[in-house]
């Protein structure tokens, strides 16, 4: 372990992975063997990794207290689970890496907090005439008003189960997320351009290295508590350059100040060299997003102008849906996924034509 691992610092990805502990679920090969066989089974398809939900940052080794990110505790996160369904519909095999207990594709339509399934079931008791000699149990049925929607979700769910095109993986902490992302991206690297990474999870920007964590529960009674945290390493860079070379990578940027979205998205593309940043603001994220990407002409000389006017090198396209209550039920993820699939197809064709 490097000597400086216990000082407050900016962790490079290498230092982070060398000093933080691999999660127990990655200590043996069981989980990653499952991931690798899923990828091998679908090697002729396009495969997308969808990350979803928020990460926690534990404050103690025997964790009682932790910080949570924009996550299931506030409102169920829907972007990842909804997008995964649309990718499946488009013929992708999906690795869905989500925060434990957060919404999942298909079952998200019947979430206990927004649409509890017990509310749309009915009990049909035996009719009076049959009572006495009829041994039938009461029947459970679905309310007529819910049947068409349930049938459609159930059909899609059963088809995905039969084809085995959905693999779900869970994380809780930022360590779980980063180690798992590294392993899964490396495994998907074998797919080259057919791999897509759709990074919608809300990942903590700061963490407490285990070398500075208290072993036991932090005790109160000593006045205020000060904790100095380190910056989580920017792992998009090694992901794009080393772990999944040739993959099509889409990251998300959430802001509350709309004016920051495009400049920060451009900066991220310039810094990490990936393909698209999807910008969204907290209050309009269900209705409006912006896709920021390098202009075709600047792809050839990427990073040629690191300090210049970035608007010359990147372009934006907005996706917006009607947010009025009278609008038909529509999910913005349907349009996002359609557009990404179109661009991913182009990406694959461009790579194949270079072979
Ligand atoms: O699931 P949801 O619609 O409530 O939220 C989705 C989101 C805002 C977490 C996602 O679109 C996003 O921007 N993820 C990246 C967050 C970040 O900048 O860390």
mmCIF file of C-alpha atoms and ligand atoms in Angstrom:
data_model
loop_
_atom_site.group_PDB
_atom_site.id
_atom_site.type_symbol
_atom_site.label_atom_id
_atom_site.label_comp_id
_atom_site.label_asym_id
_atom_site.label_seq_id
_atom_site.Cartn_x
_atom_site.Cartn_y
_atom_site.Cartn_z
ATOM 1 C CA UNK A 1 0.000 0.000 0.000
ATOM 2 C CA UNK A 2 1.430 3.429 -0.889
ATOM 3 C CA UNK A 3 2.755 5.430 2.110
ATOM 4 C CA UNK A 4 0.520 8.377 1.387
ATOM 5 C CA UNK A 5 -2.691 6.348 1.381
ATOM 6 C CA UNK A 6 -3.872 7.759 4.695
ATOM 7 C CA UNK A 7 -3.509 11.492 3.889
ATOM 8 C CA UNK A 8 -6.362 13.504 2.441
ATOM 9 C CA UNK A 9 -5.774 13.545 -1.285
ATOM 10 C CA UNK A 10 -7.130 13.237 -4.752
ATOM 11 C CA UNK A 11 -7.213 9.537 -5.480
ATOM 12 C CA UNK A 12 -6.249 8.430 -8.949
ATOM 13 C CA UNK A 13 -8.165 5.379 -10.085
ATOM 14 C CA UNK A 14 -5.021 3.254 -9.650
ATOM 15 C CA UNK A 15 -4.418 4.461 -6.094
ATOM 16 C CA UNK A 16 -8.068 3.997 -5.238
ATOM 17 C CA UNK A 17 -8.184 0.382 -6.433
ATOM 18 C CA UNK A 18 -4.822 -0.378 -4.790
ATOM 19 C CA UNK A 19 -5.860 0.928 -1.365
ATOM 20 C CA UNK A 20 -9.594 0.308 -0.983
ATOM 21 C CA UNK A 21 -11.035 -3.117 -0.253
ATOM 22 C CA UNK A 22 -12.639 -5.220 -2.963
ATOM 23 C CA UNK A 23 -16.221 -6.002 -1.885
ATOM 24 C CA UNK A 24 -16.848 -9.497 -0.507
ATOM 25 C CA UNK A 25 -19.078 -10.422 -3.474
ATOM 26 C CA UNK A 26 -16.090 -9.985 -5.822
ATOM 27 C CA UNK A 27 -13.586 -11.871 -3.659
ATOM 28 C CA UNK A 28 -14.215 -15.073 -5.590
ATOM 29 C CA UNK A 29 -15.075 -15.573 -9.273
ATOM 30 C CA UNK A 30 -18.685 -16.691 -8.850
ATOM 31 C CA UNK A 31 -20.417 -13.448 -9.765
ATOM 32 C CA UNK A 32 -18.013 -12.457 -12.527
ATOM 33 C CA UNK A 33 -18.232 -15.950 -14.047
ATOM 34 C CA UNK A 34 -21.984 -15.367 -14.289
ATOM 35 C CA UNK A 35 -21.373 -12.005 -15.948
ATOM 36 C CA UNK A 36 -18.865 -13.497 -18.376
ATOM 37 C CA UNK A 37 -21.197 -16.326 -19.382
ATOM 38 C CA UNK A 38 -24.026 -13.823 -19.935
ATOM 39 C CA UNK A 39 -21.752 -11.796 -22.206
ATOM 40 C CA UNK A 40 -20.541 -14.902 -24.047
ATOM 41 C CA UNK A 41 -24.125 -16.076 -24.569
ATOM 42 C CA UNK A 42 -25.050 -12.726 -26.142
ATOM 43 C CA UNK A 43 -21.779 -12.034 -27.940
ATOM 44 C CA UNK A 44 -23.534 -11.563 -31.286
ATOM 45 C CA UNK A 45 -25.988 -9.030 -29.883
ATOM 46 C CA UNK A 46 -25.562 -5.493 -28.739
ATOM 47 C CA UNK A 47 -25.142 -5.488 -24.952
ATOM 48 C CA UNK A 48 -25.763 -2.516 -22.676
ATOM 49 C CA UNK A 49 -24.711 -1.969 -19.086
ATOM 50 C CA UNK A 50 -27.297 0.241 -17.368
ATOM 51 C CA UNK A 51 -26.365 1.631 -13.957
ATOM 52 C CA UNK A 52 -29.157 2.918 -11.751
ATOM 53 C CA UNK A 53 -29.802 4.356 -8.287
ATOM 54 C CA UNK A 54 -27.516 6.104 -5.820
ATOM 55 C CA UNK A 55 -24.442 4.935 -3.913
ATOM 56 C CA UNK A 56 -23.826 5.246 -0.162
ATOM 57 C CA UNK A 57 -20.649 6.311 1.599
ATOM 58 C CA UNK A 58 -20.128 4.450 4.906
ATOM 59 C CA UNK A 59 -18.611 6.476 7.750
ATOM 60 C CA UNK A 60 -17.541 3.534 9.941
ATOM 61 C CA UNK A 61 -16.016 0.114 9.244
ATOM 62 C CA UNK A 62 -18.777 -1.511 11.298
ATOM 63 C CA UNK A 63 -21.240 0.660 9.499
ATOM 64 C CA UNK A 64 -24.084 2.286 11.393
ATOM 65 C CA UNK A 65 -23.965 5.696 9.752
ATOM 66 C CA UNK A 66 -23.567 6.498 6.105
ATOM 67 C CA UNK A 67 -24.195 9.315 3.640
ATOM 68 C CA UNK A 68 -26.592 8.611 0.836
ATOM 69 C CA UNK A 69 -26.753 10.061 -2.644
ATOM 70 C CA UNK A 70 -29.783 11.180 -4.616
ATOM 71 C CA UNK A 71 -31.371 7.817 -4.189
ATOM 72 C CA UNK A 72 -34.288 5.565 -3.420
ATOM 73 C CA UNK A 73 -34.765 7.177 -0.021
ATOM 74 C CA UNK A 74 -36.182 10.357 -1.615
ATOM 75 C CA UNK A 75 -38.298 8.998 -4.442
ATOM 76 C CA UNK A 76 -37.939 5.779 -6.378
ATOM 77 C CA UNK A 77 -35.321 6.288 -9.085
ATOM 78 C CA UNK A 78 -36.843 5.443 -12.416
ATOM 79 C CA UNK A 79 -34.397 6.427 -15.182
ATOM 80 C CA UNK A 80 -32.326 3.233 -15.154
ATOM 81 C CA UNK A 81 -35.150 0.702 -14.767
ATOM 82 C CA UNK A 82 -37.300 2.404 -17.401
ATOM 83 C CA UNK A 83 -34.424 2.711 -19.883
ATOM 84 C CA UNK A 84 -33.476 -0.940 -19.367
ATOM 85 C CA UNK A 85 -36.977 -1.968 -20.472
ATOM 86 C CA UNK A 86 -36.692 0.088 -23.650
ATOM 87 C CA UNK A 87 -33.234 -1.343 -24.427
ATOM 88 C CA UNK A 88 -34.657 -4.847 -24.048
ATOM 89 C CA UNK A 89 -37.475 -3.910 -26.402
ATOM 90 C CA UNK A 90 -34.838 -2.790 -28.930
ATOM 91 C CA UNK A 91 -33.227 -6.228 -28.858
ATOM 92 C CA UNK A 92 -30.320 -5.481 -26.513
ATOM 93 C CA UNK A 93 -29.086 -7.843 -23.828
ATOM 94 C CA UNK A 94 -29.043 -5.775 -20.637
ATOM 95 C CA UNK A 95 -26.815 -5.913 -17.577
ATOM 96 C CA UNK A 96 -28.774 -3.910 -15.036
ATOM 97 C CA UNK A 97 -26.508 -2.775 -12.197
ATOM 98 C CA UNK A 98 -28.671 -1.152 -9.568
ATOM 99 C CA UNK A 99 -28.772 0.013 -5.980
ATOM 100 C CA UNK A 100 -30.051 -2.809 -3.817
ATOM 101 C CA UNK A 101 -33.854 -2.625 -3.355
ATOM 102 C CA UNK A 102 -34.261 0.120 -5.972
ATOM 103 C CA UNK A 103 -36.721 -0.149 -8.856
ATOM 104 C CA UNK A 104 -36.153 -2.832 -11.464
ATOM 105 C CA UNK A 105 -37.334 -3.258 -15.049
ATOM 106 C CA UNK A 106 -40.956 -4.504 -15.316
ATOM 107 C CA UNK A 107 -41.690 -4.716 -11.568
ATOM 108 C CA UNK A 108 -41.100 -0.923 -11.420
ATOM 109 C CA UNK A 109 -44.570 -0.554 -12.953
ATOM 110 C CA UNK A 110 -46.012 -1.975 -9.730
ATOM 111 C CA UNK A 111 -43.905 -0.229 -7.137
ATOM 112 C CA UNK A 112 -45.229 -0.489 -3.586
ATOM 113 C CA UNK A 113 -45.095 3.309 -3.175
ATOM 114 C CA UNK A 114 -46.654 4.471 -6.442
ATOM 115 C CA UNK A 115 -48.800 1.595 -7.689
ATOM 116 C CA UNK A 116 -49.105 -1.127 -5.044
ATOM 117 C CA UNK A 117 -50.145 -4.400 -6.626
ATOM 118 C CA UNK A 118 -52.550 -5.345 -3.812
ATOM 119 C CA UNK A 119 -54.680 -2.355 -4.849
ATOM 120 C CA UNK A 120 -55.491 -3.714 -8.236
ATOM 121 C CA UNK A 121 -56.320 -7.251 -7.229
ATOM 122 C CA UNK A 122 -59.883 -8.298 -6.388
ATOM 123 C CA UNK A 123 -61.265 -11.275 -4.511
ATOM 124 C CA UNK A 124 -64.147 -13.146 -6.091
ATOM 125 C CA UNK A 125 -65.962 -15.042 -3.347
ATOM 126 C CA UNK A 126 -68.173 -18.029 -4.182
ATOM 127 C CA UNK A 127 -71.642 -16.932 -5.255
ATOM 128 C CA UNK A 128 -74.507 -17.482 -2.731
ATOM 129 C CA UNK A 129 -76.094 -20.263 -4.808
ATOM 130 C CA UNK A 130 -72.929 -22.313 -4.725
ATOM 131 C CA UNK A 131 -72.253 -21.955 -1.027
ATOM 132 C CA UNK A 132 -72.494 -25.159 0.976
ATOM 133 C CA UNK A 133 -71.561 -27.785 -1.576
ATOM 134 C CA UNK A 134 -68.964 -25.900 -3.673
ATOM 135 C CA UNK A 135 -65.409 -26.647 -2.543
ATOM 136 C CA UNK A 136 -63.843 -23.922 -4.722
ATOM 137 C CA UNK A 137 -61.534 -21.407 -3.038
ATOM 138 C CA UNK A 138 -62.221 -17.697 -3.541
ATOM 139 C CA UNK A 139 -60.565 -16.510 -6.780
ATOM 140 C CA UNK A 140 -58.101 -13.630 -7.088
ATOM 141 C CA UNK A 141 -58.589 -11.538 -10.207
ATOM 142 C CA UNK A 142 -57.115 -8.356 -11.667
ATOM 143 C CA UNK A 143 -59.342 -5.267 -11.837
ATOM 144 C CA UNK A 144 -60.612 -4.936 -15.423
ATOM 145 C CA UNK A 145 -59.144 -1.405 -15.684
ATOM 146 C CA UNK A 146 -55.632 -2.778 -14.962
ATOM 147 C CA UNK A 147 -55.700 -5.874 -17.154
ATOM 148 C CA UNK A 148 -54.443 -4.559 -20.492
ATOM 149 C CA UNK A 149 -51.433 -2.792 -18.949
ATOM 150 C CA UNK A 150 -50.543 -5.769 -16.751
ATOM 151 C CA UNK A 151 -50.826 -8.189 -19.656
ATOM 152 C CA UNK A 152 -48.448 -6.129 -21.735
ATOM 153 C CA UNK A 153 -45.855 -5.826 -18.909
ATOM 154 C CA UNK A 154 -46.195 -9.513 -18.052
ATOM 155 C CA UNK A 155 -45.748 -10.606 -21.688
ATOM 156 C CA UNK A 156 -42.598 -8.516 -22.076
ATOM 157 C CA UNK A 157 -41.253 -9.776 -18.728
ATOM 158 C CA UNK A 158 -41.892 -13.450 -19.570
ATOM 159 C CA UNK A 159 -40.279 -13.049 -23.002
ATOM 160 C CA UNK A 160 -37.141 -11.534 -21.446
ATOM 161 C CA UNK A 161 -37.035 -14.342 -18.874
ATOM 162 C CA UNK A 162 -37.387 -16.978 -21.602
ATOM 163 C CA UNK A 163 -34.613 -15.417 -23.698
ATOM 164 C CA UNK A 164 -32.364 -14.754 -20.686
ATOM 165 C CA UNK A 165 -31.529 -11.244 -21.911
ATOM 166 C CA UNK A 166 -31.542 -9.499 -18.525
ATOM 167 C CA UNK A 167 -28.887 -9.904 -15.840
ATOM 168 C CA UNK A 168 -29.231 -7.897 -12.630
ATOM 169 C CA UNK A 169 -26.372 -6.986 -10.312
ATOM 170 C CA UNK A 170 -26.626 -4.984 -7.101
ATOM 171 C CA UNK A 171 -24.501 -2.430 -5.278
ATOM 172 C CA UNK A 172 -24.933 -0.369 -2.135
ATOM 173 C CA UNK A 173 -21.737 1.546 -1.397
ATOM 174 C CA UNK A 174 -19.575 3.618 -3.705
ATOM 175 C CA UNK A 175 -16.856 0.942 -3.299
ATOM 176 C CA UNK A 176 -19.266 -1.773 -4.465
ATOM 177 C CA UNK A 177 -20.165 0.392 -7.449
ATOM 178 C CA UNK A 178 -16.619 1.267 -8.549
ATOM 179 C CA UNK A 179 -15.147 -2.224 -8.186
ATOM 180 C CA UNK A 180 -18.140 -3.811 -9.908
ATOM 181 C CA UNK A 181 -18.114 -1.250 -12.720
ATOM 182 C CA UNK A 182 -14.423 -1.934 -13.349
ATOM 183 C CA UNK A 183 -14.924 -5.714 -13.509
ATOM 184 C CA UNK A 184 -18.055 -5.592 -15.660
ATOM 185 C CA UNK A 185 -16.552 -3.059 -18.092
ATOM 186 C CA UNK A 186 -13.448 -5.185 -18.495
ATOM 187 C CA UNK A 187 -15.624 -8.209 -19.222
ATOM 188 C CA UNK A 188 -17.700 -6.206 -21.729
ATOM 189 C CA UNK A 189 -14.513 -4.917 -23.351
ATOM 190 C CA UNK A 190 -14.445 -8.198 -25.300
ATOM 191 C CA UNK A 191 -17.503 -6.959 -27.247
ATOM 192 C CA UNK A 192 -15.678 -3.899 -28.630
ATOM 193 C CA UNK A 193 -18.103 -1.406 -30.245
ATOM 194 C CA UNK A 194 -21.166 -3.591 -29.587
ATOM 195 C CA UNK A 195 -20.910 -2.741 -25.878
ATOM 196 C CA UNK A 196 -22.831 0.284 -24.655
ATOM 197 C CA UNK A 197 -22.432 1.833 -21.217
ATOM 198 C CA UNK A 198 -25.404 3.857 -19.971
ATOM 199 C CA UNK A 199 -24.275 5.327 -16.680
ATOM 200 C CA UNK A 200 -27.389 6.777 -15.047
ATOM 201 C CA UNK A 201 -26.508 5.980 -11.415
ATOM 202 C CA UNK A 202 -26.030 8.902 -9.037
ATOM 203 C CA UNK A 203 -22.543 8.183 -7.744
ATOM 204 C CA UNK A 204 -21.090 9.910 -4.679
ATOM 205 C CA UNK A 205 -18.436 12.508 -5.493
ATOM 206 C CA UNK A 206 -16.753 12.160 -2.091
ATOM 207 C CA UNK A 207 -15.852 9.201 0.081
ATOM 208 C CA UNK A 208 -14.041 8.330 3.289
ATOM 209 C CA UNK A 209 -11.064 6.005 2.633
ATOM 210 C CA UNK A 210 -11.165 2.954 4.887
ATOM 211 C CA UNK A 211 -7.732 3.880 6.292
ATOM 212 C CA UNK A 212 -9.356 6.897 7.984
ATOM 213 C CA UNK A 213 -12.654 5.292 9.026
ATOM 214 C CA UNK A 214 -13.446 4.693 12.667
ATOM 215 C CA UNK A 215 -13.704 0.972 13.377
ATOM 216 C CA UNK A 216 -16.767 1.322 15.594
ATOM 217 C CA UNK A 217 -19.818 3.554 15.648
ATOM 218 C CA UNK A 218 -18.835 7.222 15.866
ATOM 219 C CA UNK A 219 -19.678 8.347 19.397
ATOM 220 C CA UNK A 220 -21.656 11.482 20.156
ATOM 221 C CA UNK A 221 -21.105 13.700 23.210
ATOM 222 C CA UNK A 222 -18.010 15.520 21.955
ATOM 223 C CA UNK A 223 -19.809 18.394 20.256
ATOM 224 C CA UNK A 224 -19.909 18.771 16.501
ATOM 225 C CA UNK A 225 -18.568 16.189 14.089
ATOM 226 C CA UNK A 226 -16.098 17.100 11.326
ATOM 227 C CA UNK A 227 -15.318 14.594 8.607
ATOM 228 C CA UNK A 228 -12.920 15.367 5.798
ATOM 229 C CA UNK A 229 -13.681 13.361 2.700
ATOM 230 C CA UNK A 230 -11.662 12.647 -0.430
ATOM 231 C CA UNK A 231 -12.769 12.981 -3.990
ATOM 232 C CA UNK A 232 -13.931 9.784 -5.653
ATOM 233 C CA UNK A 233 -11.599 9.053 -8.599
ATOM 234 C CA UNK A 234 -12.867 9.887 -12.070
ATOM 235 C CA UNK A 235 -13.159 6.402 -13.439
ATOM 236 C CA UNK A 236 -14.600 7.307 -16.839
ATOM 237 C CA UNK A 237 -11.093 7.938 -18.096
ATOM 238 C CA UNK A 238 -9.669 4.429 -17.470
ATOM 239 C CA UNK A 239 -12.986 2.945 -18.487
ATOM 240 C CA UNK A 240 -12.846 4.538 -21.926
ATOM 241 C CA UNK A 241 -9.079 4.245 -22.415
ATOM 242 C CA UNK A 242 -8.330 0.844 -20.840
ATOM 243 C CA UNK A 243 -11.224 -1.270 -19.597
ATOM 244 C CA UNK A 244 -13.671 -1.179 -22.496
ATOM 245 C CA UNK A 245 -11.796 0.178 -25.484
ATOM 246 C CA UNK A 246 -14.115 0.825 -28.436
ATOM 247 C CA UNK A 247 -17.284 0.714 -26.326
ATOM 248 C CA UNK A 248 -19.995 3.354 -26.740
ATOM 249 C CA UNK A 249 -20.175 5.274 -23.470
ATOM 250 C CA UNK A 250 -22.994 7.526 -22.329
ATOM 251 C CA UNK A 251 -22.751 9.291 -18.989
ATOM 252 C CA UNK A 252 -25.335 11.455 -17.206
ATOM 253 C CA UNK A 253 -24.940 14.833 -15.566
ATOM 254 C CA UNK A 254 -27.475 16.062 -13.054
ATOM 255 C CA UNK A 255 -27.474 19.736 -12.108
ATOM 256 C CA UNK A 256 -29.819 22.034 -10.241
ATOM 257 C CA UNK A 257 -28.458 25.142 -11.997
ATOM 258 C CA UNK A 258 -29.491 24.724 -15.643
ATOM 259 C CA UNK A 259 -26.785 27.093 -16.850
ATOM 260 C CA UNK A 260 -24.095 24.607 -15.790
ATOM 261 C CA UNK A 261 -25.378 21.598 -17.697
ATOM 262 C CA UNK A 262 -23.931 22.184 -21.165
ATOM 263 C CA UNK A 263 -20.540 23.622 -20.155
ATOM 264 C CA UNK A 264 -20.000 20.800 -17.662
ATOM 265 C CA UNK A 265 -21.092 18.170 -20.168
ATOM 266 C CA UNK A 266 -18.638 19.522 -22.766
ATOM 267 C CA UNK A 267 -15.833 19.552 -20.193
ATOM 268 C CA UNK A 268 -16.560 15.936 -19.268
ATOM 269 C CA UNK A 269 -16.436 14.848 -22.928
ATOM 270 C CA UNK A 270 -13.181 16.687 -23.412
ATOM 271 C CA UNK A 271 -11.675 15.202 -20.263
ATOM 272 C CA UNK A 272 -12.776 11.584 -20.626
ATOM 273 C CA UNK A 273 -13.080 11.168 -24.403
ATOM 274 C CA UNK A 274 -16.397 9.302 -24.345
ATOM 275 C CA UNK A 275 -19.309 9.629 -26.748
ATOM 276 C CA UNK A 276 -22.305 11.319 -25.096
ATOM 277 C CA UNK A 277 -23.216 13.167 -21.919
ATOM 278 C CA UNK A 278 -26.922 13.359 -21.196
ATOM 279 C CA UNK A 279 -27.594 16.490 -19.177
ATOM 280 C CA UNK A 280 -30.690 16.902 -17.045
ATOM 281 C CA UNK A 281 -31.854 19.280 -14.360
ATOM 282 C CA UNK A 282 -33.436 18.046 -11.183
ATOM 283 C CA UNK A 283 -36.894 19.507 -11.692
ATOM 284 C CA UNK A 284 -37.381 18.792 -15.393
ATOM 285 C CA UNK A 285 -35.536 15.506 -15.762
ATOM 286 C CA UNK A 286 -38.689 13.537 -16.584
ATOM 287 C CA UNK A 287 -39.560 15.846 -19.502
ATOM 288 C CA UNK A 288 -36.384 17.349 -20.906
ATOM 289 C CA UNK A 289 -32.806 16.187 -21.414
ATOM 290 C CA UNK A 290 -29.969 17.328 -23.638
ATOM 291 C CA UNK A 291 -27.578 15.004 -25.469
ATOM 292 C CA UNK A 292 -24.149 16.611 -25.755
ATOM 293 C CA UNK A 293 -21.648 14.933 -28.074
ATOM 294 C CA UNK A 294 -18.544 15.703 -30.138
ATOM 295 C CA UNK A 295 -19.283 17.109 -33.603
ATOM 296 C CA UNK A 296 -18.447 14.609 -36.315
ATOM 297 C CA UNK A 297 -15.772 16.948 -37.709
ATOM 298 C CA UNK A 298 -14.025 17.277 -34.341
ATOM 299 C CA UNK A 299 -13.827 13.503 -33.794
ATOM 300 C CA UNK A 300 -10.719 13.352 -35.936
ATOM 301 C CA UNK A 301 -8.799 15.882 -33.905
ATOM 302 C CA UNK A 302 -10.238 15.303 -30.440
ATOM 303 C CA UNK A 303 -8.390 17.180 -27.665
ATOM 304 C CA UNK A 304 -6.714 19.376 -30.315
ATOM 305 C CA UNK A 305 -8.026 22.517 -28.664
ATOM 306 C CA UNK A 306 -8.018 21.883 -24.905
ATOM 307 C CA UNK A 307 -8.327 25.523 -23.811
ATOM 308 C CA UNK A 308 -10.353 26.873 -26.701
ATOM 309 C CA UNK A 309 -14.042 27.534 -27.279
ATOM 310 C CA UNK A 310 -15.665 24.165 -26.723
ATOM 311 C CA UNK A 311 -18.877 25.148 -28.511
ATOM 312 C CA UNK A 312 -17.004 24.688 -31.796
ATOM 313 C CA UNK A 313 -16.315 21.041 -31.004
ATOM 314 C CA UNK A 314 -19.489 19.783 -29.378
ATOM 315 C CA UNK A 315 -23.126 19.831 -30.346
ATOM 316 C CA UNK A 316 -26.364 19.509 -28.438
ATOM 317 C CA UNK A 317 -29.686 17.932 -29.258
ATOM 318 C CA UNK A 318 -32.667 18.232 -26.956
ATOM 319 C CA UNK A 319 -35.261 15.597 -26.245
ATOM 320 C CA UNK A 320 -38.450 16.949 -24.763
ATOM 321 C CA UNK A 321 -41.887 15.465 -24.113
ATOM 322 C CA UNK A 322 -45.178 17.103 -23.210
ATOM 323 C CA UNK A 323 -45.362 17.526 -19.427
ATOM 324 C CA UNK A 324 -48.973 18.654 -19.214
ATOM 325 C CA UNK A 325 -51.295 16.395 -17.200
ATOM 326 C CA UNK A 326 -53.545 16.030 -20.247
ATOM 327 C CA UNK A 327 -50.686 14.562 -22.317
ATOM 328 C CA UNK A 328 -50.884 10.868 -23.046
ATOM 329 C CA UNK A 329 -48.740 8.768 -20.723
ATOM 330 C CA UNK A 330 -45.297 8.878 -22.298
ATOM 331 C CA UNK A 331 -41.852 8.159 -20.868
ATOM 332 C CA UNK A 332 -38.907 10.251 -22.026
ATOM 333 C CA UNK A 333 -36.651 7.179 -21.762
ATOM 334 C CA UNK A 334 -38.381 5.718 -24.832
ATOM 335 C CA UNK A 335 -37.089 8.612 -26.958
ATOM 336 C CA UNK A 336 -33.676 8.686 -25.266
ATOM 337 C CA UNK A 337 -33.132 4.984 -25.927
ATOM 338 C CA UNK A 338 -34.344 5.225 -29.546
ATOM 339 C CA UNK A 339 -31.860 8.010 -30.252
ATOM 340 C CA UNK A 340 -29.004 6.186 -28.526
ATOM 341 C CA UNK A 341 -29.691 2.987 -30.431
ATOM 342 C CA UNK A 342 -29.555 4.963 -33.692
ATOM 343 C CA UNK A 343 -26.207 6.498 -32.706
ATOM 344 C CA UNK A 344 -24.852 3.199 -31.415
ATOM 345 C CA UNK A 345 -25.689 1.565 -34.779
ATOM 346 C CA UNK A 346 -23.698 4.310 -36.518
ATOM 347 C CA UNK A 347 -20.842 3.784 -34.069
ATOM 348 C CA UNK A 348 -20.739 0.048 -34.813
ATOM 349 C CA UNK A 349 -20.902 0.625 -38.599
ATOM 350 C CA UNK A 350 -18.092 3.166 -38.404
ATOM 351 C CA UNK A 351 -15.904 0.670 -36.503
ATOM 352 C CA UNK A 352 -16.742 -2.178 -38.855
ATOM 353 C CA UNK A 353 -15.907 -0.076 -41.903
ATOM 354 C CA UNK A 354 -12.461 0.590 -40.408
ATOM 355 C CA UNK A 355 -11.669 -3.133 -40.157
HETATM 356 O O1 LIG B 1 -34.373 8.082 -11.787
HETATM 357 P P1 LIG B 1 -34.605 9.555 -11.735
HETATM 358 O O2 LIG B 1 -35.317 10.025 -12.976
HETATM 359 O O3 LIG B 1 -35.253 10.021 -10.497
HETATM 360 O O4 LIG B 1 -33.141 10.264 -11.722
HETATM 361 C C1 LIG B 1 -32.261 10.048 -12.779
HETATM 362 C C2 LIG B 1 -30.955 10.783 -12.543
HETATM 363 C C3 LIG B 1 -31.211 12.270 -12.341
HETATM 364 C C4 LIG B 1 -30.261 10.219 -11.290
HETATM 365 C C5 LIG B 1 -30.068 10.558 -13.800
HETATM 366 O O5 LIG B 1 -30.738 11.022 -14.929
HETATM 367 C C6 LIG B 1 -28.725 11.261 -13.675
HETATM 368 O O6 LIG B 1 -28.555 12.392 -14.023
HETATM 369 N N1 LIG B 1 -27.698 10.535 -13.173
HETATM 370 C C7 LIG B 1 -26.376 11.087 -12.942
HETATM 371 C C8 LIG B 1 -26.376 11.872 -11.675
HETATM 372 C C9 LIG B 1 -25.072 12.614 -11.455
HETATM 373 O O7 LIG B 1 -24.801 13.649 -12.091
HETATM 374 O O8 LIG B 1 -24.316 12.102 -10.621
#
